[in-house]
PDB file of C-alpha atoms in Angstrom:
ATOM      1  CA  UNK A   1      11.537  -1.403 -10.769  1.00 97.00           C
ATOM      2  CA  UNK A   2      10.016   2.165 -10.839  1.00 98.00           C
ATOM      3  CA  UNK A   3      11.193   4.089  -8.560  1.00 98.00           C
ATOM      4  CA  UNK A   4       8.932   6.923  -6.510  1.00 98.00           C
ATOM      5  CA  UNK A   5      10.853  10.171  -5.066  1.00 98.00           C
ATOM      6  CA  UNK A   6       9.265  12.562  -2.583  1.00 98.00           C
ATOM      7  CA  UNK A   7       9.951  16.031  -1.551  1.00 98.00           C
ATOM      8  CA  UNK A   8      10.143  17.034   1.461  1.00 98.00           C
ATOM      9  CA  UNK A   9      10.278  14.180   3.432  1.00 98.00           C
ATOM     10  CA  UNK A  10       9.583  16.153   6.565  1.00 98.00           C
ATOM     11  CA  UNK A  11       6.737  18.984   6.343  1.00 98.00           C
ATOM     12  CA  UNK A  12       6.071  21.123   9.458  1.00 97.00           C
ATOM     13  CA  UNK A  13       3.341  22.891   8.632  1.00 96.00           C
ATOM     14  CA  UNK A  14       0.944  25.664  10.916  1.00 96.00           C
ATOM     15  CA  UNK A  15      -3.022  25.261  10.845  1.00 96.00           C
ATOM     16  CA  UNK A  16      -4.899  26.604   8.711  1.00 97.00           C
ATOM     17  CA  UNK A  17      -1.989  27.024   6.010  1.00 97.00           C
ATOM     18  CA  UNK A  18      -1.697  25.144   2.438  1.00 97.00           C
ATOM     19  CA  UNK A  19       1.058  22.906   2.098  1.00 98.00           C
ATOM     20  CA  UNK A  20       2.343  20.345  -0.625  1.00 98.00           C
ATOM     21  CA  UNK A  21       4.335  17.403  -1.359  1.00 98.00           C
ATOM     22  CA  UNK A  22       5.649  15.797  -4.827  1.00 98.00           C
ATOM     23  CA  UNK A  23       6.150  13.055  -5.924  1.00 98.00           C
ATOM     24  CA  UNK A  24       7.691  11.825  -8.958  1.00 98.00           C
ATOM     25  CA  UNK A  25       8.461   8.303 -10.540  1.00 98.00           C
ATOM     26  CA  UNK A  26      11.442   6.995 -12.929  1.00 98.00           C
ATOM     27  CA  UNK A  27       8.828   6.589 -15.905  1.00 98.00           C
ATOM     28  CA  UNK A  28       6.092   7.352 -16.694  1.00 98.00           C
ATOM     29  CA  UNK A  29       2.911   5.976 -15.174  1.00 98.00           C
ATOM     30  CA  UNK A  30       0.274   6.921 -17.966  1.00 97.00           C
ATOM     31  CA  UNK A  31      -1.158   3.281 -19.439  1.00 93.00           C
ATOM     32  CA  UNK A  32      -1.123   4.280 -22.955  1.00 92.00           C
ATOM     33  CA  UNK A  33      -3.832   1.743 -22.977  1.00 88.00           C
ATOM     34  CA  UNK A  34      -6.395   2.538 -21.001  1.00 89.00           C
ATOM     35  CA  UNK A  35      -5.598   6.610 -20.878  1.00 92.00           C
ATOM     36  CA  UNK A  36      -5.253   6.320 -16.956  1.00 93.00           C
ATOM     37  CA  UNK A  37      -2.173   7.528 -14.824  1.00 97.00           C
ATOM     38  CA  UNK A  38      -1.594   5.100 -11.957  1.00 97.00           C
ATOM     39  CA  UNK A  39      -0.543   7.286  -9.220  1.00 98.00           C
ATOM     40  CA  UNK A  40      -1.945   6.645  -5.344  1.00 98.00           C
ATOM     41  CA  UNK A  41      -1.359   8.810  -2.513  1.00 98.00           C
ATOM     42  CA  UNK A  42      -1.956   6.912   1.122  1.00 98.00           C
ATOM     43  CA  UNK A  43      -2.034   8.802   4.886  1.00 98.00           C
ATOM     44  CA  UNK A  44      -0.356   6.775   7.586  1.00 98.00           C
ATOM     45  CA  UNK A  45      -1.649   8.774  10.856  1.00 98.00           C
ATOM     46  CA  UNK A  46       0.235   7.651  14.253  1.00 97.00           C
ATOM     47  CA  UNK A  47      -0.124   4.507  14.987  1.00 96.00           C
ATOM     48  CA  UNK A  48      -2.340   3.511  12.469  1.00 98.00           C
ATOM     49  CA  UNK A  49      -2.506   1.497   9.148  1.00 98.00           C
ATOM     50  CA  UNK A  50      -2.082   3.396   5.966  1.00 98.00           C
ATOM     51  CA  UNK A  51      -5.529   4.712   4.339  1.00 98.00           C
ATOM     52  CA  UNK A  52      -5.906   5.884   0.981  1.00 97.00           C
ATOM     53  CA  UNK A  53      -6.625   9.428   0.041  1.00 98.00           C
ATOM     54  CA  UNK A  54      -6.298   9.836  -3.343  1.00 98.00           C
ATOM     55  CA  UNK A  55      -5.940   7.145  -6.271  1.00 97.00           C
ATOM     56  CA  UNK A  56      -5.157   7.540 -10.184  1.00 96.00           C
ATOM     57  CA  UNK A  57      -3.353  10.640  -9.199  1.00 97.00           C
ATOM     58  CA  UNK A  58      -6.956  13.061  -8.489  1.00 98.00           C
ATOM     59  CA  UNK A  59      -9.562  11.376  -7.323  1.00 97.00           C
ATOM     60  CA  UNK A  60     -10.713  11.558  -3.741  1.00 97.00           C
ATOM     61  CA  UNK A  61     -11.394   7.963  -2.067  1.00 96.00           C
ATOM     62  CA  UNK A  62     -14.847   8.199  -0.013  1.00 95.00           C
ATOM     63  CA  UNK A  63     -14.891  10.136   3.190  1.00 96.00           C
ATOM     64  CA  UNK A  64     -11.540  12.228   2.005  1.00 98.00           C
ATOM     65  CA  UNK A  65     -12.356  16.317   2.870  1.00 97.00           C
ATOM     66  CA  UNK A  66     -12.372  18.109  -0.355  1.00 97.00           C
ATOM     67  CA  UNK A  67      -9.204  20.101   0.945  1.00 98.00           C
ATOM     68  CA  UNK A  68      -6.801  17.096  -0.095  1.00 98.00           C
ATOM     69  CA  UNK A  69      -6.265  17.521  -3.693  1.00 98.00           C
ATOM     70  CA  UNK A  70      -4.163  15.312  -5.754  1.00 98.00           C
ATOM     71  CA  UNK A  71      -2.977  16.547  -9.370  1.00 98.00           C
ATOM     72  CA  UNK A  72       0.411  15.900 -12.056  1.00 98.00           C
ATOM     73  CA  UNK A  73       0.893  13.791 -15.297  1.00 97.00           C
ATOM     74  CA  UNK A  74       3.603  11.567 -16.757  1.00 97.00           C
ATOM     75  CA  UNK A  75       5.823  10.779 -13.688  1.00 98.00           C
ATOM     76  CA  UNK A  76       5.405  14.382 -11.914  1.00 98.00           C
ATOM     77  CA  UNK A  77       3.036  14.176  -9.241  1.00 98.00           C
ATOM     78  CA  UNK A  78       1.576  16.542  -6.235  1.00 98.00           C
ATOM     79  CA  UNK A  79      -0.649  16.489  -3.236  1.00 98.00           C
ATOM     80  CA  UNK A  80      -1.843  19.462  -1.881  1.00 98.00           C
ATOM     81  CA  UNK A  81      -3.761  20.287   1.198  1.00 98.00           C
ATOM     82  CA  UNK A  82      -5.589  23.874   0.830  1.00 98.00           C
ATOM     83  CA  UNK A  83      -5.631  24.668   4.853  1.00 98.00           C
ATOM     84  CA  UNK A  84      -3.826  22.083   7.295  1.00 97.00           C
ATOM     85  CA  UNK A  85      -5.598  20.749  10.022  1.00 97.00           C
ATOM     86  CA  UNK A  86      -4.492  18.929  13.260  1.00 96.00           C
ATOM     87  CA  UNK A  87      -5.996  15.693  12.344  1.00 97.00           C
ATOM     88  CA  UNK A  88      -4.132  15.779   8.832  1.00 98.00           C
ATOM     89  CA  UNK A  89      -0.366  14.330  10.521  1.00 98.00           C
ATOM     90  CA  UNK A  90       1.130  11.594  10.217  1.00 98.00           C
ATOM     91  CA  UNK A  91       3.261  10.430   7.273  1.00 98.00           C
ATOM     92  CA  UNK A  92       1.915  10.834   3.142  1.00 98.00           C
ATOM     93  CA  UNK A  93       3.092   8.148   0.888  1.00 98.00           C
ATOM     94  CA  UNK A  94       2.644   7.881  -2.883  1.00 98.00           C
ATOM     95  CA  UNK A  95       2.356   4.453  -4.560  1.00 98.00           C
ATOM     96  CA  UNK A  96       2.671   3.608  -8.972  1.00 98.00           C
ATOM     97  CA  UNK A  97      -0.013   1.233  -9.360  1.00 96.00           C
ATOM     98  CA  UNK A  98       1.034   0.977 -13.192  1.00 96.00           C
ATOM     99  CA  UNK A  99       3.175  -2.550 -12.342  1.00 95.00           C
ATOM    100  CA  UNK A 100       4.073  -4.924 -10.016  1.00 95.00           C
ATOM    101  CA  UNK A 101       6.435  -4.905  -7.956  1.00 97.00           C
ATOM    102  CA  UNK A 102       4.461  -2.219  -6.889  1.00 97.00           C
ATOM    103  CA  UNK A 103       6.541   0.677  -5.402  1.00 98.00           C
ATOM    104  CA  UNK A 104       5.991   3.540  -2.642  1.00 98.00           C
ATOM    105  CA  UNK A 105       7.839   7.160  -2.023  1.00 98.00           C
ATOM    106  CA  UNK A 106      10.042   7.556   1.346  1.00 98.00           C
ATOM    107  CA  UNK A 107       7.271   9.103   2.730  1.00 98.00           C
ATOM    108  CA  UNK A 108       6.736  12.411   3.789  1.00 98.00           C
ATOM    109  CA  UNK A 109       6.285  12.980   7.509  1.00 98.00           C
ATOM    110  CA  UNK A 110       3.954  16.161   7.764  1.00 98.00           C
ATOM    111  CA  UNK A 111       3.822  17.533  11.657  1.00 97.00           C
ATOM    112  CA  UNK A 112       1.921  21.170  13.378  1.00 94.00           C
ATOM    113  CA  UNK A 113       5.008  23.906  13.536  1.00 91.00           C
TER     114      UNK A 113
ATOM    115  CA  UNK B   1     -18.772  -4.205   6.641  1.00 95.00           C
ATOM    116  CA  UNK B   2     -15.044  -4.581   4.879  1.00 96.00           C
ATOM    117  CA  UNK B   3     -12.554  -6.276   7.341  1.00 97.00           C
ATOM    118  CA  UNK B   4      -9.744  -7.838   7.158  1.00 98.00           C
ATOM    119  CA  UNK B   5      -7.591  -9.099  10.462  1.00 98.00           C
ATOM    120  CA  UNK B   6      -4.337 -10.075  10.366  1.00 98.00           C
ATOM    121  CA  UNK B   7      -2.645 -12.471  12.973  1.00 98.00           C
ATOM    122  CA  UNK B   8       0.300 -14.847  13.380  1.00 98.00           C
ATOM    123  CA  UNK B   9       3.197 -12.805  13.694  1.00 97.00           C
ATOM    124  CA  UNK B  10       5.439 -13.658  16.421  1.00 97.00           C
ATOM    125  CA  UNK B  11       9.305 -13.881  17.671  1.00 98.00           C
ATOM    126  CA  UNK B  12      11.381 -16.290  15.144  1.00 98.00           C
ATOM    127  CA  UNK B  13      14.982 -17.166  15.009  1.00 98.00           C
ATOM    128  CA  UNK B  14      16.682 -16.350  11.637  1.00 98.00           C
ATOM    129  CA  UNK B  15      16.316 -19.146   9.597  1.00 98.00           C
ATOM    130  CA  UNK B  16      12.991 -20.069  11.115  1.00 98.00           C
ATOM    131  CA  UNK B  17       8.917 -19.823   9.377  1.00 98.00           C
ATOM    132  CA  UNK B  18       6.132 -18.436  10.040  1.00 98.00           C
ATOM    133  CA  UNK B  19       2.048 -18.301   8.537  1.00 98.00           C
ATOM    134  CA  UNK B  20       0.466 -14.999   8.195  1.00 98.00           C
ATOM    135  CA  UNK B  21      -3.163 -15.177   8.000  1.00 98.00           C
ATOM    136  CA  UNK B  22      -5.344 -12.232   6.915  1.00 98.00           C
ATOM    137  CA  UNK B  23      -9.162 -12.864   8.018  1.00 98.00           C
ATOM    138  CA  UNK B  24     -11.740 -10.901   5.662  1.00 98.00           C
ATOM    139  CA  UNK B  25     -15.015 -10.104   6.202  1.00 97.00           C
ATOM    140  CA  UNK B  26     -17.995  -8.255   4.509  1.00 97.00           C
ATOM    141  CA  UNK B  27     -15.951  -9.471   1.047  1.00 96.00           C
ATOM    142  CA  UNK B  28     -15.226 -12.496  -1.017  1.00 96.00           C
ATOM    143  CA  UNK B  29     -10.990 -12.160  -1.471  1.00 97.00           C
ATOM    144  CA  UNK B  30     -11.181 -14.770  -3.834  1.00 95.00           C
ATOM    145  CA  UNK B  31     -12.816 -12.023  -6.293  1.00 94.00           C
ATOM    146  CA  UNK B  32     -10.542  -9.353  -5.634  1.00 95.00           C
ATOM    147  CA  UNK B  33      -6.311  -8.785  -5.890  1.00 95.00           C
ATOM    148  CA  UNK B  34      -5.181  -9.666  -2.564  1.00 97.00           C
ATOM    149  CA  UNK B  35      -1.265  -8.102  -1.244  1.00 98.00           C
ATOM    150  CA  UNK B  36       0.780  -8.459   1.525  1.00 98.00           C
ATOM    151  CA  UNK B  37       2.857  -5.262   2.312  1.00 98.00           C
ATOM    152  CA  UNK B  38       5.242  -4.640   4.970  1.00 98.00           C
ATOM    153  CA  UNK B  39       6.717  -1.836   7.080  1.00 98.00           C
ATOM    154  CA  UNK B  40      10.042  -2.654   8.990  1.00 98.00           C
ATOM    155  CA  UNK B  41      10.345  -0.305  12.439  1.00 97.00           C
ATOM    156  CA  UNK B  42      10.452   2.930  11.811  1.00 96.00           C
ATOM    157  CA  UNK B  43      10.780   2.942   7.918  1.00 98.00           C
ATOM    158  CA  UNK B  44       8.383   3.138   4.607  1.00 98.00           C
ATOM    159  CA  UNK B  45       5.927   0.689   3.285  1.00 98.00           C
ATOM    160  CA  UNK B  46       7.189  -2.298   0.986  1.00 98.00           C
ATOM    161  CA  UNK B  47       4.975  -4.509  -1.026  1.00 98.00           C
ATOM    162  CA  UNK B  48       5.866  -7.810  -0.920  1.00 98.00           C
ATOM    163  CA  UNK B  49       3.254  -9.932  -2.469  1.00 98.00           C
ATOM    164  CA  UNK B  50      -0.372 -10.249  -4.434  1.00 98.00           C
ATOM    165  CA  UNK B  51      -2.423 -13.107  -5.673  1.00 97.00           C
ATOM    166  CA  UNK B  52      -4.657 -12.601  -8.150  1.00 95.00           C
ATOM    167  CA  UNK B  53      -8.412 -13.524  -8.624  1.00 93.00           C
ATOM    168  CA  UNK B  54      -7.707 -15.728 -10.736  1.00 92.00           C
ATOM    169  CA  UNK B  55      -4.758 -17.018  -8.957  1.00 94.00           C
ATOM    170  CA  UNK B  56      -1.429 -15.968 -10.277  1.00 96.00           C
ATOM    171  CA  UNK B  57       1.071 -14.433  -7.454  1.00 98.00           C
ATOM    172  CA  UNK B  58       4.209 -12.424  -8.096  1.00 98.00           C
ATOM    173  CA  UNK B  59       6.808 -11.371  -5.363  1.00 98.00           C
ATOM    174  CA  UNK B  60       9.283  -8.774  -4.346  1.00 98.00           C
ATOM    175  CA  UNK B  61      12.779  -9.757  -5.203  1.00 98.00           C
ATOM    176  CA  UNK B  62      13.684  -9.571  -2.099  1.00 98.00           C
ATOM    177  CA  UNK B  63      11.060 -12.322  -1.061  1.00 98.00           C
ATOM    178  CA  UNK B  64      10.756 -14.926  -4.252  1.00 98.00           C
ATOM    179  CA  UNK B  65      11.922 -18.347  -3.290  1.00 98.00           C
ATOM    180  CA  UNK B  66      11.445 -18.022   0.602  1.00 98.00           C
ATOM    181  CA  UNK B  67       7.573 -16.691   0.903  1.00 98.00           C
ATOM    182  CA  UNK B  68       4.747 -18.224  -0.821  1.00 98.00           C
ATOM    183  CA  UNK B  69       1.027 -16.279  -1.118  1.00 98.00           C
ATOM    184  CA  UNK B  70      -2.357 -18.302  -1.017  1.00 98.00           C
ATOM    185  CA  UNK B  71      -5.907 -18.220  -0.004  1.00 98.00           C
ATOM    186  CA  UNK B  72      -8.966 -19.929   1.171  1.00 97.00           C
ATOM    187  CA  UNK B  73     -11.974 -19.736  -0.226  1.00 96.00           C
ATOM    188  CA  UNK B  74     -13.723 -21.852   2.383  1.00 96.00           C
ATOM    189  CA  UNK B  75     -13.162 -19.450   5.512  1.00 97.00           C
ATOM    190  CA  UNK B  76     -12.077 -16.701   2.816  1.00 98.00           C
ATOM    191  CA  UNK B  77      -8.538 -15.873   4.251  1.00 98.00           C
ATOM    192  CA  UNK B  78      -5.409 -14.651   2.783  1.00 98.00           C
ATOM    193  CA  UNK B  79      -2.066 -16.319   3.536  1.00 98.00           C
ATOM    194  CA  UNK B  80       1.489 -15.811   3.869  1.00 98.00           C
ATOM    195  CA  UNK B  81       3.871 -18.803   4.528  1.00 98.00           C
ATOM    196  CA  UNK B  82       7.533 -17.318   5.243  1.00 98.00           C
ATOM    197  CA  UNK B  83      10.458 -19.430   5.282  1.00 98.00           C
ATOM    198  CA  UNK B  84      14.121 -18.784   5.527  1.00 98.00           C
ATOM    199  CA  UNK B  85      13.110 -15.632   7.750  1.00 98.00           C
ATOM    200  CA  UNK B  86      16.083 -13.453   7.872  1.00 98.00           C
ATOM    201  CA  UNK B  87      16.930  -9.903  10.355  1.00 98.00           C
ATOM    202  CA  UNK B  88      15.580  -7.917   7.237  1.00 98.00           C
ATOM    203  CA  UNK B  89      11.912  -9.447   7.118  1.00 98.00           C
ATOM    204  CA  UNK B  90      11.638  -7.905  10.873  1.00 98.00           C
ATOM    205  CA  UNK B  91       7.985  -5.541   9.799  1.00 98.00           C
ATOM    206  CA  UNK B  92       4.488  -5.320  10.751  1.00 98.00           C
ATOM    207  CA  UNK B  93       2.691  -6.918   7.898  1.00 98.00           C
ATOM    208  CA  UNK B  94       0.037  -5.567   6.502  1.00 98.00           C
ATOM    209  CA  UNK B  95      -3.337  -6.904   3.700  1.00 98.00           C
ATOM    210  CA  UNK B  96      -4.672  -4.701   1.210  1.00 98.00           C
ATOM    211  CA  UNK B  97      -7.551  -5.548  -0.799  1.00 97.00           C
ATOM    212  CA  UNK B  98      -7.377  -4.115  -4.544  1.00 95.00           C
ATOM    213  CA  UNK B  99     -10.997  -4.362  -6.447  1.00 90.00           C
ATOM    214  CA  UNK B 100     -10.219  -5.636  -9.843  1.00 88.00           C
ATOM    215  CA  UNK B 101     -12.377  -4.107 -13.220  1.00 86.00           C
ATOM    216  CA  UNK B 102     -12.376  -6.091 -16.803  1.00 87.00           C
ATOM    217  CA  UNK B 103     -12.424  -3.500 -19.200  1.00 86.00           C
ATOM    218  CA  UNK B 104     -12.356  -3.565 -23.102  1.00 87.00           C
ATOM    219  CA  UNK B 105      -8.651  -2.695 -22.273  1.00 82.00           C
ATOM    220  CA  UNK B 106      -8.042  -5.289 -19.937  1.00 84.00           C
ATOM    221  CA  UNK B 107      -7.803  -6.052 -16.221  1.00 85.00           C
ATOM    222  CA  UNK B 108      -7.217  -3.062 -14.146  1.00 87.00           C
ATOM    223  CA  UNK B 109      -5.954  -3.561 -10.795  1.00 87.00           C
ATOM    224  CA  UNK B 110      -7.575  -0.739  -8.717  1.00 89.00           C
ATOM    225  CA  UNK B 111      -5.713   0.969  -5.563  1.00 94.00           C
ATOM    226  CA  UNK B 112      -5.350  -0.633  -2.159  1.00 96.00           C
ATOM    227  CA  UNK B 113      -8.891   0.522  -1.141  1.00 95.00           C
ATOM    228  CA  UNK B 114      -8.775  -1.611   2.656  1.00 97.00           C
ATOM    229  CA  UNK B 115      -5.743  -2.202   4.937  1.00 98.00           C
ATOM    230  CA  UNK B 116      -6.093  -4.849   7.977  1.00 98.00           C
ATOM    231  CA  UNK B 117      -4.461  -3.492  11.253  1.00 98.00           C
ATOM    232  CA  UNK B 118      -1.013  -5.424  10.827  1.00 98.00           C
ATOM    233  CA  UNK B 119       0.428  -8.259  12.663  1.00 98.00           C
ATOM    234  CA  UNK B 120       4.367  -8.208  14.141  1.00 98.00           C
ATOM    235  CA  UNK B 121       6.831 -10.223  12.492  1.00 98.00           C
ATOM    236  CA  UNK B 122      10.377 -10.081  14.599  1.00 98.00           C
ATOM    237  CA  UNK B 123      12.823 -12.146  13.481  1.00 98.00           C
ATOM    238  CA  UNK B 124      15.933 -11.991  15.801  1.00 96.00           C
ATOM    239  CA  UNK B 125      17.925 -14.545  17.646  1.00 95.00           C
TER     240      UNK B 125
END
């Protein structure tokens, strides 16, 4: 199985500052057949069910603010946020979509200083 | 509207079974990749289970042999039937839809694109 490592798995961060978590897999998630890299990056706010943010490892899903950005190749991955907000907590996961079983990070539990 | 409600989680002794159902609405989830994926208390997300469109199913290791995935096309709900229910399976269960593209390179499986709201699964004695 592929396994997905994340750093930091806690995050405080202030508002209004950038902040950044990786993520990096065992292999490599590029399907040399298709071109694509099969990374995902999900937000599980408090309480709630996950929601995806970002999927093959830069593209926004619909409704995601522009200042989640999602970027990395092979099996090194990052998610950035350009300026925190309140609403943004709650705990980042990423996912390889390359193969079943499918596999996530830890998690990274980003909270307001 | 995409929906998808899960229900049928409950209390069960170790050693006991339970049906997950997963509702879906504003979708056909016989045309899409269907999962079940599970978050014990307090911990990450596991994935425990897909059926395909066309109807092929793989499993976690740590669930192959006790749970079994299947759907409905006539009220167009998703299904897990758990058996042998150990401590360890204690989790909200999740469904996640995954759209599904044939390309000149072959089936890709897109990302989990909908989550239902989860339905409690303690198993304890």
């Amino acid at each position: 199985d592929i396994v997905m490592t994340q750093t930091p798995l806690s995050l405080p961060v202030t508002p209004g500052e950038p902040a950044s978590i990786s993520c990096k897999s065992s292999q490599s998630l590029l399907d040399s057949g298709d071109g694509n890299t099969y990374l995902d990056w999900y937000l599980q706010k408090p309480g709630l069910s996950p929601q995806l943010l970002i999927h093959t490892v830069s593209y926004r899903a619909s409704g995601v603010p522009a200042r989640f950005s999602g970027s990395g190749s092979g099996s090194d991955f990052t998610l950035k946020i350009s300026r925190v907000e309140a609403e943004d907590v709650g705990v980042y996961y990423c996912m390889q979509r390359i193969e079943f079983p499918r596999t996530f990070g830890q998690g990274t539990k980003v909270e307001i200083k | 509207e995409v929906q998808m409600v899960e229900s049928g989680g409950d209390l069960v002794q170790p050693g006991g079974s339970l049906r997950l159902s997963c509702a879906a609405s504003g979708f056909t989830v016989s045309s899409h990749y269907m999962s079940w994926v599970r978050q014990a208390p307090g911990k990450g997300l596991e994935w425990v289970s897909v059926i395909y469109s066309g109807g092929g199913t793989k499993y976690a290791d740590s669930v192959k042999g006790r749970f079994t995935i299947s759907r409905d096309k006539s009220n167009n709900t998703l299904y897990l039937q758990m058996n042998s229910l150990r401590d360890e399976d204690t989790a909200v269960y999740y469904c996640a839809r995954s759209p599904v593209e044939f390309t000149t390179f072959g089936v890709v499986i897109h990302e989990f694109d909908y989550w239902g709201r989860g339905t409690l699964v303690t198993v304890s004695s």
